[in-house]
C-alpha positions as semicolon CSV with decimal commas, in nm:
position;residue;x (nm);y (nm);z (nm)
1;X;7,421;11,319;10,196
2;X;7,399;11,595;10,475
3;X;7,692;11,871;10,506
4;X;7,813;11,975;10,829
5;X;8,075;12,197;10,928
6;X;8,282;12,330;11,226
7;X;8,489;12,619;11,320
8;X;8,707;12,665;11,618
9;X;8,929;13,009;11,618
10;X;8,951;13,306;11,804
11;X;8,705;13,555;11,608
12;X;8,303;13,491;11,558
13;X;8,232;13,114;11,500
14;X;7,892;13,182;11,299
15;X;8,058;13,355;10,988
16;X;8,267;13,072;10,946
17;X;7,967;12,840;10,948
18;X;7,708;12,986;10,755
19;X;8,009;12,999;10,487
20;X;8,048;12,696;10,522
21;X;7,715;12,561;10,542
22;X;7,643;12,793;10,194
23;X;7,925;12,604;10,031
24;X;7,772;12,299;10,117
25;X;7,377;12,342;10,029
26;X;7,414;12,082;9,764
27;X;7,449;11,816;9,993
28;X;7,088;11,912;10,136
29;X;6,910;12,184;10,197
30;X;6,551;12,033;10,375
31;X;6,674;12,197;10,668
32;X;7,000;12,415;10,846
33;X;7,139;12,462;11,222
34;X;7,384;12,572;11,390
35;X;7,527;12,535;11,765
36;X;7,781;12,805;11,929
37;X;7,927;12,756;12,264
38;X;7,902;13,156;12,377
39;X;8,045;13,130;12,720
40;X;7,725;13,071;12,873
41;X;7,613;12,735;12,741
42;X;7,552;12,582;12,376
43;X;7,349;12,804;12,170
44;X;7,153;12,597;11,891
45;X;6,947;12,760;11,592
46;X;6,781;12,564;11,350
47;X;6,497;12,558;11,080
48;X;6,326;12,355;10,842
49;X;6,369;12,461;10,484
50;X;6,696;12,631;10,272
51;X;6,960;12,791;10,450
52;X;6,794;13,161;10,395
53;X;6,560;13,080;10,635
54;X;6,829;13,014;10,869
55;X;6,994;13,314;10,817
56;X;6,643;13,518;10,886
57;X;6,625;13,353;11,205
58;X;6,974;13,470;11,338
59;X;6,905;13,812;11,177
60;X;6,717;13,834;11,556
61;X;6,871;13,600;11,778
62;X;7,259;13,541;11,651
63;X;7,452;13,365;11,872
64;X;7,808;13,497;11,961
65;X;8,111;13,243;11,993
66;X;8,465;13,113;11,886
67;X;8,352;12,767;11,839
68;X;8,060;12,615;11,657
69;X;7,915;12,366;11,438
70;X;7,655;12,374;11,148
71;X;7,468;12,127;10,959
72;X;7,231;12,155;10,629
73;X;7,019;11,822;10,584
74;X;6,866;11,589;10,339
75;X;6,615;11,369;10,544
76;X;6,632;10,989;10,572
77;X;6,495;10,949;10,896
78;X;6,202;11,185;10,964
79;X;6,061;11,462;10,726
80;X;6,175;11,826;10,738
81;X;6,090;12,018;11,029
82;X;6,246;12,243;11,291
83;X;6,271;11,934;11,529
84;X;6,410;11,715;11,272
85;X;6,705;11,989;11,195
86;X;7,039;11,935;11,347
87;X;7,236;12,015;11,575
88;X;7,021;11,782;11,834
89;X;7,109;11,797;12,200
90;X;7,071;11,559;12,520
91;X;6,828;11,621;12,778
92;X;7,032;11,927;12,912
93;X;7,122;12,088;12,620
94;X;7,514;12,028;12,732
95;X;7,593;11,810;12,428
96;X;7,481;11,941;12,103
97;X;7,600;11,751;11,749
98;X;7,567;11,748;11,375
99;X;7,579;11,402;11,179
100;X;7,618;11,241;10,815
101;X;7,541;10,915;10,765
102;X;7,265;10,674;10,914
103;X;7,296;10,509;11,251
104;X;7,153;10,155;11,206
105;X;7,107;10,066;11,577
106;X;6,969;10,385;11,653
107;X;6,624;10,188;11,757
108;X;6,788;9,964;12,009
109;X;6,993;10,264;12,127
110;X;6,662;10,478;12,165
111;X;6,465;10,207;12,322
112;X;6,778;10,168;12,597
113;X;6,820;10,514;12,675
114;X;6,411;10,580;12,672
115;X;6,428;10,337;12,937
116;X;6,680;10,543;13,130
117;X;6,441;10,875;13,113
118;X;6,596;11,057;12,850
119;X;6,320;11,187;12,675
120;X;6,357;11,231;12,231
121;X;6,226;11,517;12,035
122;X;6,305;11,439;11,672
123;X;6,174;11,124;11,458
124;X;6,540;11,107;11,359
125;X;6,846;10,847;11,398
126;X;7,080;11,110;11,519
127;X;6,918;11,219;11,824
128;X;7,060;10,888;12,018
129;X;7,421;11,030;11,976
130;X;7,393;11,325;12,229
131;X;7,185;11,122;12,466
132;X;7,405;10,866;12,467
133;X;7,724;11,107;12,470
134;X;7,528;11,221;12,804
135;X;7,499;10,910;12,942
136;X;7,858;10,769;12,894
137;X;7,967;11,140;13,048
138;X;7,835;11,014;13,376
139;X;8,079;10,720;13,340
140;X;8,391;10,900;13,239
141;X;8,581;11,150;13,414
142;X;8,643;11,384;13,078
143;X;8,414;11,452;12,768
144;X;8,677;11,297;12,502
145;X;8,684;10,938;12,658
146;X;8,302;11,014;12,677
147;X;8,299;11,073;12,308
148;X;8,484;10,806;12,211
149;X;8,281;10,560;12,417
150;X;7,952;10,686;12,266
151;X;8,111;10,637;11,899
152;X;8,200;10,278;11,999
153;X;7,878;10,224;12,009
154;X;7,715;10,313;11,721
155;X;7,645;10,150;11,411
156;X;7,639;10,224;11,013
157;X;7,772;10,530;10,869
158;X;7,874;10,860;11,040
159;X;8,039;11,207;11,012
160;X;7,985;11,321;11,370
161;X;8,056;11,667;11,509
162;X;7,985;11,739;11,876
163;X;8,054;11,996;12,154
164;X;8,015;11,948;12,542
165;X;7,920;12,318;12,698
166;X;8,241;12,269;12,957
167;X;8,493;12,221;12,640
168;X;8,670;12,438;12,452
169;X;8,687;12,134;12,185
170;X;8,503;11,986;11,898
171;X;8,515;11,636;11,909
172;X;8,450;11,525;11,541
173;X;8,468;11,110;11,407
174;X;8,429;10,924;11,076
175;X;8,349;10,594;10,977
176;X;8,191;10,544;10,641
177;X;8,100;10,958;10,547
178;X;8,327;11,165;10,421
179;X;8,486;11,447;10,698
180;X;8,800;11,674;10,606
181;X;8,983;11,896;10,853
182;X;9,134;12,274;10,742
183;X;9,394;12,442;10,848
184;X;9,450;12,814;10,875
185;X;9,709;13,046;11,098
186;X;9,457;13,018;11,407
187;X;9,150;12,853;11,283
188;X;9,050;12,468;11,226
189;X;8,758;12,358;11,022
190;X;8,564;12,065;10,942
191;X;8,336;12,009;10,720
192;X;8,207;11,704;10,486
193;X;8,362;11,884;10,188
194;X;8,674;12,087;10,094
195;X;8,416;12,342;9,929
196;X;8,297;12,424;10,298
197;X;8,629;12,610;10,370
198;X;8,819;12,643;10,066
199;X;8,824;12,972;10,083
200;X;8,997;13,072;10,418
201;X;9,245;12,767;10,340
202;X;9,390;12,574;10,107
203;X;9,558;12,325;10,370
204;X;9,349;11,997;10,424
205;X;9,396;11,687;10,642
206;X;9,175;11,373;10,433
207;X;9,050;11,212;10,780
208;X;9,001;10,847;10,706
209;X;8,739;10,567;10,853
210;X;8,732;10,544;11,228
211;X;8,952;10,870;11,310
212;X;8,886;11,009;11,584
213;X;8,957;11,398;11,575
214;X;9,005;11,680;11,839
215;X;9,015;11,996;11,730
216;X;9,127;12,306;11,987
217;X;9,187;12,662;11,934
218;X;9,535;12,560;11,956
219;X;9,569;12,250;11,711
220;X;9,437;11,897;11,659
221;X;9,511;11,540;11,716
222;X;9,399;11,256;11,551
223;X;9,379;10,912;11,710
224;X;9,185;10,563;11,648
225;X;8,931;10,478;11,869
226;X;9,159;10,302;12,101
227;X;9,296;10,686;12,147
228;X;9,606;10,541;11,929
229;X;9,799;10,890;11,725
230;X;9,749;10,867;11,389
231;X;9,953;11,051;11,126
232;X;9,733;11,205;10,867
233;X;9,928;11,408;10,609
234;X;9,819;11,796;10,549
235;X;9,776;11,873;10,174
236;X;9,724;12,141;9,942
237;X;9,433;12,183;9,709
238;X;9,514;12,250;9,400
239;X;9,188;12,453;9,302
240;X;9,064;12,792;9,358
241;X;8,839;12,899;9,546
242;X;8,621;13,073;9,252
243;X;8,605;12,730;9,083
244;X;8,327;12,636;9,317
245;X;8,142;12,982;9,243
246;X;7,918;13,033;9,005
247;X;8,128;13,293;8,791
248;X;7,832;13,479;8,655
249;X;7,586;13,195;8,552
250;X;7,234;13,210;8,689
251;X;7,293;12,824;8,816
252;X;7,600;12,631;8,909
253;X;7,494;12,384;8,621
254;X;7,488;12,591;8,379
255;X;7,798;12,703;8,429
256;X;7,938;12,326;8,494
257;X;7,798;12,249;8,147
258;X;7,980;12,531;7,978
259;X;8,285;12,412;8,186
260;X;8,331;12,090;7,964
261;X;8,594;12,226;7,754
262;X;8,807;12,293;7,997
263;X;8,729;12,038;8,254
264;X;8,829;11,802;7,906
265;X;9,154;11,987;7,860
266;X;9,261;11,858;8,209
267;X;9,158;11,539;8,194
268;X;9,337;11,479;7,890
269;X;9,615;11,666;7,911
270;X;9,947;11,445;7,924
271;X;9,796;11,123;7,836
272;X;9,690;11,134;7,480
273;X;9,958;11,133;7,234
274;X;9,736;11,106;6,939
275;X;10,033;11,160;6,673
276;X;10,225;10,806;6,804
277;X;9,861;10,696;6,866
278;X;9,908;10,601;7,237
279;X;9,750;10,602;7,558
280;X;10,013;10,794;7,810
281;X;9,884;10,683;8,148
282;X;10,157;10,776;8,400
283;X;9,962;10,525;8,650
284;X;9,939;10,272;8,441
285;X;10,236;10,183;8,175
286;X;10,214;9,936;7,868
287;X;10,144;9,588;8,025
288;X;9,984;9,706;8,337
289;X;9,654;9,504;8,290
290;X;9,797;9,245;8,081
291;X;9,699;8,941;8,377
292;X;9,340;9,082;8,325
293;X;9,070;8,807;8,208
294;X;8,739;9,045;8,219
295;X;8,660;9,408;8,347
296;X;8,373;9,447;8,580
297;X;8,224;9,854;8,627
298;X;8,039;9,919;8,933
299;X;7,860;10,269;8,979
300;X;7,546;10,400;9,027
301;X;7,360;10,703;8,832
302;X;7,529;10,904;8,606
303;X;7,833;10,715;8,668
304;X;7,683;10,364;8,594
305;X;7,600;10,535;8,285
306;X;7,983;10,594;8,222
307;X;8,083;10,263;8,286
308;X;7,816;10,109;8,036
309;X;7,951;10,318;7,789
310;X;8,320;10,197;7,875
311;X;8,173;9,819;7,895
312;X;8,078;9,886;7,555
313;X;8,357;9,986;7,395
314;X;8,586;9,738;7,598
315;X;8,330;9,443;7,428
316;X;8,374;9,619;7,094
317;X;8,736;9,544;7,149
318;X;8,722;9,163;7,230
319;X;8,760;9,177;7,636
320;X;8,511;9,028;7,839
321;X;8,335;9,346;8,012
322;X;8,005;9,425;8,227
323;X;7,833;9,745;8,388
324;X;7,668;9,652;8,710
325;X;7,460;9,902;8,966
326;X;7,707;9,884;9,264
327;X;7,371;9,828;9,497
328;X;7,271;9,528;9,352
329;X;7,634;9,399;9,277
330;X;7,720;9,375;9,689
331;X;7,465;9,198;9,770
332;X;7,459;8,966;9,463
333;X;7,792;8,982;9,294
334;X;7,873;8,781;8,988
335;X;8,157;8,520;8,931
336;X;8,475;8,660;8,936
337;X;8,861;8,583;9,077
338;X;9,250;8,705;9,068
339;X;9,242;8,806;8,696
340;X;8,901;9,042;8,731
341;X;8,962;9,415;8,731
342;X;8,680;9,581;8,914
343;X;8,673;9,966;8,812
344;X;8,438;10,186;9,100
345;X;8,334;10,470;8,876
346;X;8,242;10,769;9,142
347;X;8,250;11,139;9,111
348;X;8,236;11,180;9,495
349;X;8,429;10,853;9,568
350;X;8,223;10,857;9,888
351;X;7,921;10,671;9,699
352;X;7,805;10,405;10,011
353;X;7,667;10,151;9,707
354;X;7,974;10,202;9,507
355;X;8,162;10,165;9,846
356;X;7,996;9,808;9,940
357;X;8,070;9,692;9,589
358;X;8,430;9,751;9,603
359;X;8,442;9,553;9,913
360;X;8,219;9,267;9,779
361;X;8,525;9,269;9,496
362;X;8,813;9,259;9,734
363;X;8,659;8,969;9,930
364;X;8,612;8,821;9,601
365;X;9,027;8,826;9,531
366;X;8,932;9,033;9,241
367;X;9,143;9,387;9,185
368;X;8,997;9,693;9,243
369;X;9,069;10,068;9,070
370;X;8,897;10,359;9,182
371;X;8,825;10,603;8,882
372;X;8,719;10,927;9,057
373;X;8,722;11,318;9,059
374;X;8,801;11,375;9,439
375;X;9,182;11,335;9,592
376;X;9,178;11,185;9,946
377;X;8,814;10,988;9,893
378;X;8,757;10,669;10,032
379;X;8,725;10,474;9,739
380;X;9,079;10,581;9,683
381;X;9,181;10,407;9,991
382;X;8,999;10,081;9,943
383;X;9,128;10,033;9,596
384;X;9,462;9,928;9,517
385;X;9,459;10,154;9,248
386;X;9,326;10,511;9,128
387;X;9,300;10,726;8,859
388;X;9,151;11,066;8,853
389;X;8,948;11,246;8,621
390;X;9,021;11,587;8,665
391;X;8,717;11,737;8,609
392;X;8,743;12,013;8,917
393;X;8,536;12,112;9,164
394;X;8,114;12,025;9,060
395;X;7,873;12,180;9,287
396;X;7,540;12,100;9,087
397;X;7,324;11,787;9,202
398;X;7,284;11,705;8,842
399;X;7,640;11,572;8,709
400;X;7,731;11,734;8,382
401;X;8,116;11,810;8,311
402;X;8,188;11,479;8,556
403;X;8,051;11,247;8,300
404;X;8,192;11,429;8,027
405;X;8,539;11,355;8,199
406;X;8,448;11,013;8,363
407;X;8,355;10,896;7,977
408;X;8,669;11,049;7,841
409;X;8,915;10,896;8,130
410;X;8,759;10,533;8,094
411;X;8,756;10,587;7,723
412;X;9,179;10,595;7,781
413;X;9,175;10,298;8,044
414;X;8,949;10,105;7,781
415;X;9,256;10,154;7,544
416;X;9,504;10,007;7,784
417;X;9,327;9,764;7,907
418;X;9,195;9,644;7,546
419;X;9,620;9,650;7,424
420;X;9,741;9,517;7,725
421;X;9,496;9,241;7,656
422;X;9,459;9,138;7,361
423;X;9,805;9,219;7,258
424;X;9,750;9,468;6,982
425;X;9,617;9,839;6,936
426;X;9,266;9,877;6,860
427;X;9,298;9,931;6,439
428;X;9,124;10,262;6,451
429;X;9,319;10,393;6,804
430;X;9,476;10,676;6,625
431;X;9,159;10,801;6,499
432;X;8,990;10,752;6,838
433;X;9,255;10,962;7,001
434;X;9,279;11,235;6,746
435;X;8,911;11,300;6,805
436;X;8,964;11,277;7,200
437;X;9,250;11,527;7,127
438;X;8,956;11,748;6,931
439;X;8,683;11,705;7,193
440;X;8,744;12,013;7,434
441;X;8,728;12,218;7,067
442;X;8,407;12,024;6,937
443;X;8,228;12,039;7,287
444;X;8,281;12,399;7,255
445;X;8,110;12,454;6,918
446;X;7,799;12,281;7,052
447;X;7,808;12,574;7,348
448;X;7,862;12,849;7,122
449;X;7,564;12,749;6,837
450;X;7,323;12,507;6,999
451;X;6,929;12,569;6,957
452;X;6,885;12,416;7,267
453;X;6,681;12,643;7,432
454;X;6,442;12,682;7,138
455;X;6,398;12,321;7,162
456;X;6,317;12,333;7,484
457;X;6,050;12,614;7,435
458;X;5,904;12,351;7,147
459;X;5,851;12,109;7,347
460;X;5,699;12,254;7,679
461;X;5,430;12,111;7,825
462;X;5,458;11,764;7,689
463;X;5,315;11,434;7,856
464;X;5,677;11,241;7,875
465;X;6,009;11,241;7,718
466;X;6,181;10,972;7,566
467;X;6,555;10,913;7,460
468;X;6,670;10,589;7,269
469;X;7,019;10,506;7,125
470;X;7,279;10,214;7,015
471;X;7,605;10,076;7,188
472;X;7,738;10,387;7,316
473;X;7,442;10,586;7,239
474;X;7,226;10,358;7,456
475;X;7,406;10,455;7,792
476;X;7,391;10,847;7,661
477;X;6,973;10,811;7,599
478;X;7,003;10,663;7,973
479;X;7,163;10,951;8,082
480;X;6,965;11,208;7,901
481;X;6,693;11,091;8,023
482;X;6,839;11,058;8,354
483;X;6,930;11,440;8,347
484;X;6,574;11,553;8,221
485;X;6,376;11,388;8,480
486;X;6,617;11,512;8,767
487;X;6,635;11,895;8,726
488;X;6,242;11,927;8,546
489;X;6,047;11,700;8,697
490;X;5,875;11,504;8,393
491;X;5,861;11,203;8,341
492;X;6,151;11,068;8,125
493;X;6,306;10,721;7,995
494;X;6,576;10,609;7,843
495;X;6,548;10,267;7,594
496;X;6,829;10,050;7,433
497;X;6,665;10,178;7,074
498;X;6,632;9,810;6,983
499;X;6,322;9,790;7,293
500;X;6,136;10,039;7,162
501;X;5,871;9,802;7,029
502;X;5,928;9,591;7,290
503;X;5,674;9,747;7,512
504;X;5,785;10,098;7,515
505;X;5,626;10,174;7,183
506;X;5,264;10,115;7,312
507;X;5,325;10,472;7,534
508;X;5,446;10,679;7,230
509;X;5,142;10,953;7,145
510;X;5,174;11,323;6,984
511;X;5,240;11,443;7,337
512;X;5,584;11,201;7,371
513;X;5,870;11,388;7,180
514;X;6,175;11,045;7,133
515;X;6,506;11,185;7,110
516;X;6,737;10,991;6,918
517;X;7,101;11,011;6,948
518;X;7,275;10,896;6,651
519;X;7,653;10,852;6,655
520;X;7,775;10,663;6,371
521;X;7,731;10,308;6,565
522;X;7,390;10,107;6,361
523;X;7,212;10,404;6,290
524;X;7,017;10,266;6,031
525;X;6,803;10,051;6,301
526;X;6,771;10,361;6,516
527;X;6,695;10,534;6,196
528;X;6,358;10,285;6,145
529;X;6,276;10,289;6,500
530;X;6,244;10,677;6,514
531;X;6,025;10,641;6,172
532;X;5,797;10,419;6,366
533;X;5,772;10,693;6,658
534;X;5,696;10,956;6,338
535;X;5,428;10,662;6,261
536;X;5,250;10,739;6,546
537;X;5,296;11,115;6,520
538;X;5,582;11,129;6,828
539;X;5,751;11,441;6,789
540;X;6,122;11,347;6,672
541;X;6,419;11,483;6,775
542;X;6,731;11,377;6,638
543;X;7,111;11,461;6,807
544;X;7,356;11,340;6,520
545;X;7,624;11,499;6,277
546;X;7,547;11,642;5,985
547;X;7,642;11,338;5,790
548;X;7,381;11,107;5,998
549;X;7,135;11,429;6,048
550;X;7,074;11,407;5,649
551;X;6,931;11,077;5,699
552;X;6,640;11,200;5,894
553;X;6,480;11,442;5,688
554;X;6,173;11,364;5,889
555;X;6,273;11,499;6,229
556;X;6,129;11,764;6,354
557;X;6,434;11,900;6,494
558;X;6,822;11,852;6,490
559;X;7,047;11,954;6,738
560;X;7,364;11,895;6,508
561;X;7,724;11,775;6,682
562;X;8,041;11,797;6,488
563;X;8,140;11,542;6,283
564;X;8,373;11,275;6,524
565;X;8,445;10,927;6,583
566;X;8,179;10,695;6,687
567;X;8,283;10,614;7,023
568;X;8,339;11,007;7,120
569;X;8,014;11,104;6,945
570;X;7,848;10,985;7,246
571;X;8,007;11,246;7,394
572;X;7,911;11,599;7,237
573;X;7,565;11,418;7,174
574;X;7,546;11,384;7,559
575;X;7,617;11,811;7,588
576;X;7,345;11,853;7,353
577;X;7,099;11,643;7,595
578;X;7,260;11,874;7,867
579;X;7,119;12,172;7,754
580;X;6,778;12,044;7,670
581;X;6,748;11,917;8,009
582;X;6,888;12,270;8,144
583;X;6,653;12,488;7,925
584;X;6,327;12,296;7,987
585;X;6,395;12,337;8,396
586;X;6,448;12,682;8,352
587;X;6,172;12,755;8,113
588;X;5,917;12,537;8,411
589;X;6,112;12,729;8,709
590;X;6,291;12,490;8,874
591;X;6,510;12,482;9,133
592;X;6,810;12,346;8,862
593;X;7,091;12,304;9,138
594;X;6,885;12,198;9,438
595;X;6,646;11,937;9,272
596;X;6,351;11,805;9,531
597;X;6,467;11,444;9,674
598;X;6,820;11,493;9,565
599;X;7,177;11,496;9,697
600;X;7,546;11,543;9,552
601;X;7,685;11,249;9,715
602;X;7,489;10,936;9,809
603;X;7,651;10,867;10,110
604;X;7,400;10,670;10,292
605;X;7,207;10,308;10,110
């Protein structure tokens, strides 16, 4: 969930990093460092807090160098604070290093080298790695098989970056966190994103668990630990380097929301053919899933929210399919064999829960596909099979235009999976597909005419926020919800509509607007439940087409989306929710694409 980067070249290292470490503030931002080697030693600058107050602090004492490496945190062990910040360094200040991940023996490790004399700073995990990177240089007679016997040692998950003063090197190794390598005419990066460098390159090695990476002014190698070669291919990105900008908008997730249409375009384009009524899925032809008994999703977050609504619709269908939070599915996994199809659901593809659960499946004999937004993850790797949502490059914490595509992609796999099955086409797949075909268009509308923000302004100020729905609306209340309580603050739930007055009810006052999203799907129980919130004088707000919309003349408000099949309803009703959620943050001054407590990519459990 950190970001750290590296740069080794020939011109001024700390450019190159605080690029990089901008680029990659939405993997944390409690604190920012850097280390340079300048010649005369390892020059380390670090603070507690965003990455401005990083940059204030080398506005006076900038380091100069051709190789460095930079780090922007979000804590796990140890609260923010200038000791807490990476880069930490041994005892001499000869190793310095930058981690992702958690080190899980880090207390035995401490307790071994305390015992030794070296003497800790920091409350946090990644402190042992320089110490002990100090300690096994003692043993060896160069820094790499020093490096590479520290990293043998350590436990959990970890990006590492490191330099040794007498090197002109950085010695960089994965196992478990995501770590890419750039290339440009006489300059290497690394980072925990492509984003980091994208634009000095667009030439990327995907480095994969337990490589080992040097990187010199003059080139790289990649090995195992045993010091093995590896061959990692180079590849090109595809994307610009203005996708991951803001282009304008006041916050990245505003501008991701009002990115839907396109970000829908791609992930549609070339496999709906909605006049034959088929699924084109160049991955997966007719008969691809046919062995499949029952579909089990795994995610977490937004993306578990995706994969209930794709449970749904597979169920609606006659297959046998279940959502599961990939945390609790590893460590308690339900029955399955040979003919289950695991789907990982994960924007990143680096999600550590979703991670676990895909190898709980595998050991399990079940198959595994990997539906994802990032080329070169490692759930891509530890599936047997992928398919990618092309949604582009998403910078916000708070996933908007992902689950817009994620729903959309496993709305297509629910198809094939569902023929391949059961034998037959769904008997309203043509209609399903034309209004998948329409959705880039429809999302659109909602962009160019919602009252959003004067909903927004409405409601300010309000005790809690509740969302309810049906079948597919149930996982889009979930995520509404989900989205409000992330980027404002409040306190907001999402209920299957049907639990309302299960419990829920007994919290509904004046001062709890219910949002309910109506799709087409048993809107006539949603219908009564929101007339029992209007009973107790709940502020209603209803997120329907016109044709549903006229059924609650009672609602206070109506944010209208266009007229559409059921099961892509869910869809544009989710946008709506979007820009609620967007509008009330703004209107309350938050900090919309750095929420408190929150990274992009859970990378750690």
């Amino acid at each position: 969930m950190c970001g750290i980067t590296a740069y080794v070249g020939t011109d001024d290292a700390v450019g190159g990093l605080l690029t990089g470490l901008a680029n990659l503030e939405y993997r944390g931002y409690d604190s920012a460092g850097i280390a340079v080697k300048n010649g005369r030693g390892l020059r380390v600058v670090k603070r507690e807090g965003e990455l401005e107050r990083l940059r204030e602090a080398l506005g006076t004492e900038r380091p100069t160098g051709t190789i460095g490496i930079g780090h922007t945190r979000w804590s796990t062990h140890g609260p923010p604070t200038d000791e807490n910040a990476h880069p930490h360094t041994d005892c001499t200040g000869r190793v310095a290093v930058v981690h992702n991940g958690i080190i899980e023996n880090y207390e035995t490790l401490r307790e071994e080298l305390s015992a030794t004399g070296h003497e800790f700073h920091s409350e946090t995990d990644t402190e042992v790695v320089p110490h002990l990177i100090e300690a096994e240089l003692e043993r060896h007679e160069n820094p790499e098989s020093a490096f590479r016997a520290a990293v043998s040692r350590l436990e959990g998950s970890y990006a590492i970056a490191c330099l040794v003063d007498e090197t002109e090197v950085v010695y960089a190794a994965r196992q478990g966190s995501p770590l890419v390598l750039g290339q440009a005419e006489g300059r290497y990066f690394l980072a925990s994103d492509v984003p980091a460098f994208r634009e000095f390159t667009d030439e990327v090695v995907y480095l994969e668990d337990g490589d080992i990476v040097v990187v010199r002014p003059d080139g790289y190698t990649v090995t195992d630990c045993s010091g093995v070669p590896l061959a990692r291919p180079v590849e090109t990105v595809d994307w610009e380097p203005e996708a991951a900008g803001k282009s304008g908008y006041p916050h990245y997730m505003l501008k991701e929301i009002h990115e839907q249409p396109a970000s829908l375009r791609q992930t549609l384009q070339g496999r709906v053919e909605s006049l034959a009524g088929t699924v084109t899925l160049e991955e997966f032809p007719p008969g691809a899933f046919a062995d499949v008994e029952q579909v089990q999703f795994v995610a977490m977050g937004t993306s578990h929210h995706a994969a209930m609504y794709a449970a749904s619709m597979l169920s609606g269908r006659g297959v046998t399919a279940n959502a599961y939070m990939a945390g609790e599915y590893a460590d308690s996994p339900p029955p399955m064999s040979a003919d289950t199809l695991v789907v990982a659901v994960t924007q990143s593809g680096e999600t550590a829960d979703t991670m676990n659960a895909v190898r709980r499946a595998r050991d399990g004999g079940a198959r595994t596909l990997a539906v994802t937004n990032v080329v070169g993850s490692s759930v891509t790797r530890e599936c047997d099979d992928s398919l990618f949502i092309r949604a582009g490059p998403e910078i916000g914490v708070a996933a908007t235009k992902t689950f817009s595509s994620q729903v959309a992609t496993l709305s297509l796999v629910a198809e094939r999976v569902a023929e391949d099955v059961t034998g037959v086409a769904s008997a309203d797949t043509r209609a399903l597909l034309d209004a998948l075909s329409d959705l880039p268009g429809d999302v659109q509308r909602i962009l160019d005419e919602s009252p959003a923000r004067e909903v927004a302004e409405a409601l300010y100020g309000c005790d809690a926020y509740f969302f309810i729905g049906r079948r597919a609306a149930y996982p889009v209340a979930l995520e509404g919800a989900l989205k409000f309580k992330e980027i404002t603050y409040e306190h907001a739930e999402g209920f299957a509509a049907s639990e309302l007055k299960h419990g829920p009810l007994a919290l509904v006052t004046d001062e709890t607007p219910v949002f309910g999203v109506l799709t087409g799907e048993d809107e006539t129980k949603t219908i009564g439940n929101l007339k029992e919130v209007q009973a107790r004088d709940a502020p209603v707000i209803v997120v329907a087409p016109p044709s549903k919309a006229d059924k609650v003349g009672f609602a206070d408000y109506v944010l209208t989306i266009p007229e559409s099949h059921p099961e892509v309803g869910g869809i544009l009703a989710n946008v709506q929710l979007q820009l609620v959620s967007y509008h009330a943050a703004d209107l309350l001054g938050r900090p919309i694409d750095k929420p408190r407590n929150l990274a992009k990519s859970v990378t750690v459990e």
